[in-house]
PDB file of C-alpha atoms and ligand atoms in Angstrom:
ATOM      1  CA  MET V   2       0.000   0.000   0.000  1.00 53.00           C
ATOM      2  CA  THR V   3       1.343   3.435  -0.849  1.00 53.00           C
ATOM      3  CA  SER V   4       1.936   5.717   2.125  1.00 58.00           C
ATOM      4  CA  PHE V   5       1.104   9.394   1.686  1.00 65.00           C
ATOM      5  CA  TYR V   6       2.657  10.430   5.002  1.00 81.00           C
ATOM      6  CA  ASP V   7       5.222  13.161   4.405  1.00 91.00           C
ATOM      7  CA  ALA V   8       7.315  14.136   7.453  1.00 96.00           C
ATOM      8  CA  ARG V   9       8.822  17.213   5.810  1.00 96.00           C
ATOM      9  CA  GLN V  10       8.438  20.309   7.961  1.00 95.00           C
ATOM     10  CA  TYR V  11       8.778  23.884   6.747  1.00 97.00           C
ATOM     11  CA  ALA V  12      10.510  26.862   8.342  1.00 96.00           C
ATOM     12  CA  PRO V  13       9.901  29.811   5.978  1.00 95.00           C
ATOM     13  CA  ALA V  14      12.920  31.736   7.366  1.00 95.00           C
ATOM     14  CA  THR V  15      15.242  29.162   5.792  1.00 96.00           C
ATOM     15  CA  GLU V  16      14.183  30.227   2.299  1.00 96.00           C
ATOM     16  CA  ARG V  17      14.781  33.872   3.158  1.00 96.00           C
ATOM     17  CA  ASN V  18      18.222  33.490   4.732  1.00 97.00           C
ATOM     18  CA  ARG V  19      19.810  30.528   2.931  1.00 98.00           C
ATOM     19  CA  LYS V  20      21.221  32.437  -0.062  1.00 98.00           C
ATOM     20  CA  PHE V  21      22.974  34.987   2.170  1.00 98.00           C
ATOM     21  CA  ILE V  22      24.297  32.294   4.517  1.00 98.00           C
ATOM     22  CA  LEU V  23      25.539  30.257   1.539  1.00 98.00           C
ATOM     23  CA  GLU V  24      27.618  33.211   0.298  1.00 98.00           C
ATOM     24  CA  VAL V  25      29.430  33.360   3.644  1.00 98.00           C
ATOM     25  CA  LEU V  26      29.801  29.577   3.938  1.00 98.00           C
ATOM     26  CA  GLN V  27      31.360  29.391   0.455  1.00 98.00           C
ATOM     27  CA  ARG V  28      33.999  31.834   1.641  1.00 98.00           C
ATOM     28  CA  VAL V  29      34.715  30.634   5.183  1.00 98.00           C
ATOM     29  CA  LEU V  30      34.342  26.839   5.091  1.00 98.00           C
ATOM     30  CA  PRO V  31      37.315  24.650   4.239  1.00 98.00           C
ATOM     31  CA  PRO V  32      37.076  23.577   0.552  1.00 98.00           C
ATOM     32  CA  THR V  33      36.720  19.871   1.369  1.00 98.00           C
ATOM     33  CA  GLY V  34      35.945  17.680   4.390  1.00 98.00           C
ATOM     34  CA  ASN V  35      33.061  16.800   6.679  1.00 98.00           C
ATOM     35  CA  ILE V  36      30.772  19.612   7.791  1.00 98.00           C
ATOM     36  CA  LEU V  37      28.654  18.951  10.883  1.00 98.00           C
ATOM     37  CA  GLU V  38      25.461  20.965  11.210  1.00 99.00           C
ATOM     38  CA  ILE V  39      24.264  21.211  14.807  1.00 99.00           C
ATOM     39  CA  ALA V  40      20.511  21.962  15.176  1.00 98.00           C
ATOM     40  CA  SER V  41      19.508  21.327  11.544  1.00 98.00           C
ATOM     41  CA  GLY V  42      15.813  21.835  12.345  1.00 98.00           C
ATOM     42  CA  THR V  43      13.560  20.916   9.414  1.00 98.00           C
ATOM     43  CA  GLY V  44      16.492  19.915   7.154  1.00 98.00           C
ATOM     44  CA  GLU V  45      15.712  22.488   4.458  1.00 98.00           C
ATOM     45  CA  HIS V  46      19.097  24.157   4.979  1.00 98.00           C
ATOM     46  CA  ALA V  47      20.855  20.771   4.874  1.00 98.00           C
ATOM     47  CA  VAL V  48      19.471  19.853   1.437  1.00 98.00           C
ATOM     48  CA  PHE V  49      20.210  23.340   0.077  1.00 98.00           C
ATOM     49  CA  PHE V  50      23.725  23.718   1.492  1.00 98.00           C
ATOM     50  CA  SER V  51      24.830  20.158   0.700  1.00 98.00           C
ATOM     51  CA  THR V  52      23.875  20.638  -2.953  1.00 98.00           C
ATOM     52  CA  HIS V  53      25.736  23.947  -3.200  1.00 98.00           C
ATOM     53  CA  LEU V  54      28.811  23.080  -1.153  1.00 98.00           C
ATOM     54  CA  LYS V  55      30.101  19.936  -2.883  1.00 98.00           C
ATOM     55  CA  PRO V  56      32.520  18.181  -2.604  1.00 98.00           C
ATOM     56  CA  ARG V  57      32.163  18.806   1.137  1.00 98.00           C
ATOM     57  CA  GLN V  58      30.195  16.134   3.009  1.00 98.00           C
ATOM     58  CA  TRP V  59      27.210  17.467   4.990  1.00 98.00           C
ATOM     59  CA  PHE V  60      26.213  15.793   8.291  1.00 98.00           C
ATOM     60  CA  PRO V  61      22.904  17.206   9.630  1.00 98.00           C
ATOM     61  CA  SER V  62      21.838  16.626  13.246  1.00 98.00           C
ATOM     62  CA  ASP V  63      19.103  17.516  15.696  1.00 98.00           C
ATOM     63  CA  PRO V  64      18.115  16.221  19.139  1.00 98.00           C
ATOM     64  CA  ASN V  65      14.386  16.372  18.268  1.00 98.00           C
ATOM     65  CA  PRO V  66      13.214  13.044  16.747  1.00 98.00           C
ATOM     66  CA  MET V  67      10.395  14.686  14.743  1.00 97.00           C
ATOM     67  CA  LEU V  68      12.903  17.068  13.199  1.00 98.00           C
ATOM     68  CA  ARG V  69      15.272  14.194  12.388  1.00 98.00           C
ATOM     69  CA  GLU V  70      12.308  12.593  10.596  1.00 97.00           C
ATOM     70  CA  SER V  71      11.775  15.831   8.714  1.00 98.00           C
ATOM     71  CA  ILE V  72      15.475  16.002   7.759  1.00 98.00           C
ATOM     72  CA  ALA V  73      15.336  12.404   6.483  1.00 97.00           C
ATOM     73  CA  ALA V  74      12.150  13.174   4.534  1.00 97.00           C
ATOM     74  CA  TRP V  75      13.740  16.240   2.918  1.00 97.00           C
ATOM     75  CA  GLN V  76      16.784  14.137   2.085  1.00 96.00           C
ATOM     76  CA  LYS V  77      14.540  11.538   0.415  1.00 95.00           C
ATOM     77  CA  HIS V  78      12.702  14.273  -1.499  1.00 95.00           C
ATOM     78  CA  SER V  79      15.900  16.072  -2.646  1.00 95.00           C
ATOM     79  CA  PRO V  80      18.725  13.519  -2.462  1.00 94.00           C
ATOM     80  CA  SER V  81      22.313  14.626  -2.714  1.00 96.00           C
ATOM     81  CA  ASP V  82      25.198  12.136  -2.653  1.00 97.00           C
ATOM     82  CA  ASN V  83      27.106  14.260  -0.119  1.00 98.00           C
ATOM     83  CA  LEU V  84      24.182  14.587   2.331  1.00 98.00           C
ATOM     84  CA  HIS V  85      24.347  12.078   5.199  1.00 98.00           C
ATOM     85  CA  PRO V  86      21.466  10.794   7.358  1.00 98.00           C
ATOM     86  CA  PRO V  87      20.581  12.958  10.377  1.00 98.00           C
ATOM     87  CA  LEU V  88      22.484  12.317  13.596  1.00 98.00           C
ATOM     88  CA  ASN V  89      21.002  12.554  17.074  1.00 98.00           C
ATOM     89  CA  ILE V  90      23.119  15.249  18.760  1.00 98.00           C
ATOM     90  CA  ASP V  91      22.216  17.436  21.696  1.00 98.00           C
ATOM     91  CA  ALA V  92      24.982  20.045  21.900  1.00 98.00           C
ATOM     92  CA  ARG V  93      25.055  19.650  25.698  1.00 98.00           C
ATOM     93  CA  GLU V  94      26.186  16.020  25.538  1.00 98.00           C
ATOM     94  CA  SER V  95      29.791  15.388  26.529  1.00 97.00           C
ATOM     95  CA  VAL V  96      30.277  12.954  23.632  1.00 98.00           C
ATOM     96  CA  TRP V  97      28.569  13.602  20.292  1.00 98.00           C
ATOM     97  CA  ALA V  98      27.426  10.893  17.829  1.00 98.00           C
ATOM     98  CA  VAL V  99      30.204  11.822  15.362  1.00 97.00           C
ATOM     99  CA  GLU V 100      32.790  11.100  18.068  1.00 97.00           C
ATOM    100  CA  LYS V 101      31.203   7.712  18.805  1.00 95.00           C
ATOM    101  CA  GLU V 102      31.254   6.908  15.074  1.00 95.00           C
ATOM    102  CA  GLY V 103      34.811   8.197  14.553  1.00 96.00           C
ATOM    103  CA  ILE V 104      33.791  10.785  11.919  1.00 97.00           C
ATOM    104  CA  GLU V 105      36.406  13.538  11.563  1.00 98.00           C
ATOM    105  CA  ILE V 106      34.912  16.993  11.319  1.00 98.00           C
ATOM    106  CA  ALA V 107      36.491  19.933   9.469  1.00 98.00           C
ATOM    107  CA  ALA V 108      33.848  22.519  10.366  1.00 98.00           C
ATOM    108  CA  ILE V 109      30.689  22.999  12.425  1.00 99.00           C
ATOM    109  CA  VAL V 110      27.706  25.084  11.282  1.00 99.00           C
ATOM    110  CA  ASN V 111      25.049  26.236  13.764  1.00 99.00           C
ATOM    111  CA  ILE V 112      22.158  28.398  12.602  1.00 98.00           C
ATOM    112  CA  ASN V 113      19.537  30.031  14.814  1.00 98.00           C
ATOM    113  CA  MET V 114      20.019  27.808  17.844  1.00 98.00           C
ATOM    114  CA  ILE V 115      21.738  29.663  20.637  1.00 98.00           C
ATOM    115  CA  HIS V 116      18.924  32.147  21.269  1.00 98.00           C
ATOM    116  CA  ILE V 117      16.243  29.407  21.102  1.00 98.00           C
ATOM    117  CA  SER V 118      17.843  27.044  23.608  1.00 98.00           C
ATOM    118  CA  PRO V 119      19.231  27.361  27.143  1.00 98.00           C
ATOM    119  CA  TRP V 120      22.647  28.985  27.566  1.00 98.00           C
ATOM    120  CA  SER V 121      23.974  25.491  28.385  1.00 98.00           C
ATOM    121  CA  ALA V 122      23.408  24.565  24.707  1.00 98.00           C
ATOM    122  CA  CYS V 123      25.774  27.366  23.651  1.00 98.00           C
ATOM    123  CA  LEU V 124      28.337  26.200  26.225  1.00 98.00           C
ATOM    124  CA  GLY V 125      27.942  22.610  24.979  1.00 98.00           C
ATOM    125  CA  LEU V 126      28.353  23.744  21.384  1.00 98.00           C
ATOM    126  CA  MET V 127      31.598  25.511  22.226  1.00 98.00           C
ATOM    127  CA  ALA V 128      32.886  22.536  24.224  1.00 98.00           C
ATOM    128  CA  GLY V 129      32.061  20.177  21.329  1.00 98.00           C
ATOM    129  CA  ALA V 130      33.714  22.460  18.778  1.00 98.00           C
ATOM    130  CA  GLY V 131      36.768  22.668  21.030  1.00 98.00           C
ATOM    131  CA  ARG V 132      36.920  18.857  21.313  1.00 98.00           C
ATOM    132  CA  LEU V 133      36.203  17.958  17.690  1.00 98.00           C
ATOM    133  CA  LEU V 134      37.716  20.568  15.437  1.00 98.00           C
ATOM    134  CA  PRO V 135      41.255  20.183  14.170  1.00 98.00           C
ATOM    135  CA  GLN V 136      43.667  23.109  14.236  1.00 97.00           C
ATOM    136  CA  ASP V 137      42.211  25.891  12.031  1.00 96.00           C
ATOM    137  CA  GLY V 138      38.858  24.060  11.954  1.00 98.00           C
ATOM    138  CA  VAL V 139      35.903  26.430  11.527  1.00 98.00           C
ATOM    139  CA  LEU V 140      32.879  27.114  13.718  1.00 99.00           C
ATOM    140  CA  TYR V 141      30.201  29.140  11.912  1.00 99.00           C
ATOM    141  CA  LEU V 142      27.257  30.668  13.802  1.00 99.00           C
ATOM    142  CA  TYR V 143      24.264  32.549  12.428  1.00 98.00           C
ATOM    143  CA  GLY V 144      21.575  34.387  14.355  1.00 98.00           C
ATOM    144  CA  PRO V 145      20.610  37.609  16.152  1.00 98.00           C
ATOM    145  CA  TYR V 146      22.906  39.075  18.832  1.00 98.00           C
ATOM    146  CA  LYS V 147      22.970  41.885  21.356  1.00 97.00           C
ATOM    147  CA  LEU V 148      25.806  44.294  20.638  1.00 96.00           C
ATOM    148  CA  GLY V 149      25.646  46.673  23.608  1.00 91.00           C
ATOM    149  CA  GLU V 150      24.278  50.059  22.641  1.00 90.00           C
ATOM    150  CA  GLN V 151      24.363  49.108  18.966  1.00 92.00           C
ATOM    151  CA  THR V 152      21.755  46.373  19.467  1.00 92.00           C
ATOM    152  CA  ALA V 153      18.990  46.674  16.882  1.00 94.00           C
ATOM    153  CA  PRO V 154      15.643  47.599  18.533  1.00 95.00           C
ATOM    154  CA  SER V 155      14.035  44.665  16.696  1.00 95.00           C
ATOM    155  CA  ASN V 156      16.467  42.296  18.438  1.00 96.00           C
ATOM    156  CA  MET V 157      15.631  43.796  21.860  1.00 96.00           C
ATOM    157  CA  ALA V 158      11.931  43.165  21.153  1.00 96.00           C
ATOM    158  CA  PHE V 159      12.748  39.661  19.891  1.00 96.00           C
ATOM    159  CA  ASP V 160      14.713  39.010  23.102  1.00 97.00           C
ATOM    160  CA  GLU V 161      11.697  39.952  25.192  1.00 97.00           C
ATOM    161  CA  SER V 162       9.353  37.726  23.207  1.00 97.00           C
ATOM    162  CA  LEU V 163      11.776  34.780  23.457  1.00 97.00           C
ATOM    163  CA  ARG V 164      12.121  35.165  27.224  1.00 97.00           C
ATOM    164  CA  PHE V 165       8.335  35.377  27.520  1.00 98.00           C
ATOM    165  CA  GLN V 166       8.067  31.994  25.728  1.00 98.00           C
ATOM    166  CA  ASN V 167      10.852  30.376  27.744  1.00 98.00           C
ATOM    167  CA  SER V 168      12.825  32.077  30.506  1.00 98.00           C
ATOM    168  CA  GLU V 169      15.984  30.161  29.483  1.00 98.00           C
ATOM    169  CA  TRP V 170      15.927  31.497  25.904  1.00 98.00           C
ATOM    170  CA  GLY V 171      17.041  34.939  24.756  1.00 97.00           C
ATOM    171  CA  VAL V 172      19.137  36.882  22.274  1.00 98.00           C
ATOM    172  CA  ARG V 173      22.710  36.511  23.554  1.00 98.00           C
ATOM    173  CA  ASN V 174      25.403  39.146  23.989  1.00 97.00           C
ATOM    174  CA  LEU V 175      27.990  38.603  21.268  1.00 98.00           C
ATOM    175  CA  GLU V 176      30.762  39.212  23.790  1.00 97.00           C
ATOM    176  CA  ASP V 177      29.452  36.417  26.075  1.00 98.00           C
ATOM    177  CA  VAL V 178      29.385  34.004  23.127  1.00 98.00           C
ATOM    178  CA  VAL V 179      32.930  34.998  22.116  1.00 98.00           C
ATOM    179  CA  ALA V 180      34.133  34.556  25.720  1.00 98.00           C
ATOM    180  CA  ALA V 181      32.530  31.076  25.893  1.00 98.00           C
ATOM    181  CA  ALA V 182      34.256  30.150  22.618  1.00 98.00           C
ATOM    182  CA  GLU V 183      37.644  31.426  23.758  1.00 98.00           C
ATOM    183  CA  LYS V 184      37.474  29.246  26.875  1.00 98.00           C
ATOM    184  CA  GLU V 185      37.365  26.230  24.538  1.00 98.00           C
ATOM    185  CA  GLY V 186      40.309  27.319  22.377  1.00 98.00           C
ATOM    186  CA  LEU V 187      38.236  28.924  19.623  1.00 98.00           C
ATOM    187  CA  ARG V 188      39.457  32.252  18.262  1.00 98.00           C
ATOM    188  CA  PHE V 189      36.942  34.867  17.061  1.00 98.00           C
ATOM    189  CA  VAL V 190      37.809  35.629  13.428  1.00 98.00           C
ATOM    190  CA  GLU V 191      35.046  37.838  12.057  1.00 98.00           C
ATOM    191  CA  LYS V 192      31.420  38.871  12.146  1.00 98.00           C
ATOM    192  CA  VAL V 193      29.436  39.598   9.001  1.00 98.00           C
ATOM    193  CA  GLU V 194      26.274  41.678   9.035  1.00 97.00           C
ATOM    194  CA  MET V 195      23.379  39.782   7.517  1.00 98.00           C
ATOM    195  CA  PRO V 196      19.818  40.801   6.527  1.00 97.00           C
ATOM    196  CA  ALA V 197      17.191  41.305   9.256  1.00 96.00           C
ATOM    197  CA  ASN V 198      19.782  42.296  11.897  1.00 96.00           C
ATOM    198  CA  ASN V 199      21.375  38.873  12.054  1.00 97.00           C
ATOM    199  CA  LEU V 200      25.086  38.130  12.151  1.00 98.00           C
ATOM    200  CA  SER V 201      27.350  35.448  10.801  1.00 98.00           C
ATOM    201  CA  VAL V 202      30.066  34.820  13.391  1.00 98.00           C
ATOM    202  CA  VAL V 203      33.183  32.826  12.536  1.00 98.00           C
ATOM    203  CA  PHE V 204      35.691  31.159  14.876  1.00 98.00           C
ATOM    204  CA  HIS V 205      38.841  29.151  14.186  1.00 98.00           C
ATOM    205  CA  LYS V 206      40.241  26.465  16.433  1.00 98.00           C
ATOM    206  CA  ASP V 207      43.686  27.466  17.691  1.00 93.00           C
TER     207      ASP V 207
HETATM  208  C1  SAM W   8      14.847  27.844  15.571  1.00 83.68           C
HETATM  209  S1  SAM W   8      15.345  26.195  15.256  1.00 83.68           S
HETATM  210  C2  SAM W   8      16.570  26.434  13.988  1.00 83.68           C
HETATM  211  C3  SAM W   8      16.688  25.260  13.091  1.00 83.68           C
HETATM  212  C4  SAM W   8      17.516  25.465  11.819  1.00 83.68           C
HETATM  213  N1  SAM W   8      18.930  25.618  12.106  1.00 83.68           N
HETATM  214  C5  SAM W   8      16.998  26.641  11.040  1.00 83.68           C
HETATM  215  O1  SAM W   8      17.710  27.637  10.904  1.00 83.68           O
HETATM  216  O2  SAM W   8      15.848  26.557  10.556  1.00 83.68           O
HETATM  217  C6  SAM W   8      16.276  25.756  16.698  1.00 83.68           C
HETATM  218  C7  SAM W   8      16.832  24.353  16.635  1.00 83.68           C
HETATM  219  O3  SAM W   8      17.700  24.147  17.736  1.00 83.68           O
HETATM  220  C8  SAM W   8      17.573  22.801  18.136  1.00 83.68           C
HETATM  221  N2  SAM W   8      18.114  22.684  19.488  1.00 83.68           N
HETATM  222  C9  SAM W   8      17.582  23.171  20.645  1.00 83.68           C
HETATM  223  N3  SAM W   8      18.340  22.832  21.691  1.00 83.68           N
HETATM  224  C10 SAM W   8      19.398  22.143  21.198  1.00 83.68           C
HETATM  225  C11 SAM W   8      20.529  21.521  21.783  1.00 83.68           C
HETATM  226  N4  SAM W   8      20.716  21.541  23.084  1.00 83.68           N
HETATM  227  N5  SAM W   8      21.413  20.879  20.974  1.00 83.68           N
HETATM  228  C12 SAM W   8      21.224  20.847  19.643  1.00 83.68           C
HETATM  229  N6  SAM W   8      20.169  21.413  19.033  1.00 83.68           N
HETATM  230  C13 SAM W   8      19.259  22.045  19.801  1.00 83.68           C
HETATM  231  C14 SAM W   8      16.080  22.536  18.011  1.00 83.68           C
HETATM  232  O4  SAM W   8      15.768  21.162  18.014  1.00 83.68           O
HETATM  233  C15 SAM W   8      15.775  23.235  16.701  1.00 83.68           C
HETATM  234  O5  SAM W   8      15.972  22.384  15.604  1.00 83.68           O
END
């Protein structure tokens, strides 16, 4: 019997931001190697980036089983030979699935997670990047940030609405994120202004 169940989920923001993120990724990612995406969400980014970033290998992940189903469904719908099945990774874990499976990672990509998760997820992300990345390995972050007095008013309002939904969420101070990264041996390299008051933030492993 044919099944009409389709687990693909949709996050409209991915279609708006993916082209701009891709431009930065093409410039900052190593030209080859395994790229681990932490918090892949629906998987729409994973199918888009894997197609456009060959010959790099793309490893999506998410701790939410329904989202891993969505990633797998997107992968089935738009297969790409360099897109791997979704891994179950919660950034807070002390050992990630790629470590258990012995997969060497050249870069980590994390989009729109650290403001929509507890601060411990950001700390876990930095610890994982510090453990996994080789020297000069890349950690790429995308999302909204507080930048002291230069914080966009829309990001202050977004911060309030996030905290209203969950007191552990919130738009983070860029300097706190950089300090957390430095503690794990990750050097801040650059920030790139992106549409809708978001930033791309790039770190290298020392
Ligand atoms: C707003 S969504 C962003 C998803 C996707 N990157 C995007 O841009 O559409 C936040 C994601 O963070 C994931 N997430 C939350 N806490 C996490 C954690 N501790 N470790 C890894 N991922 C986490 C959620 O499951 C969800 O997929």
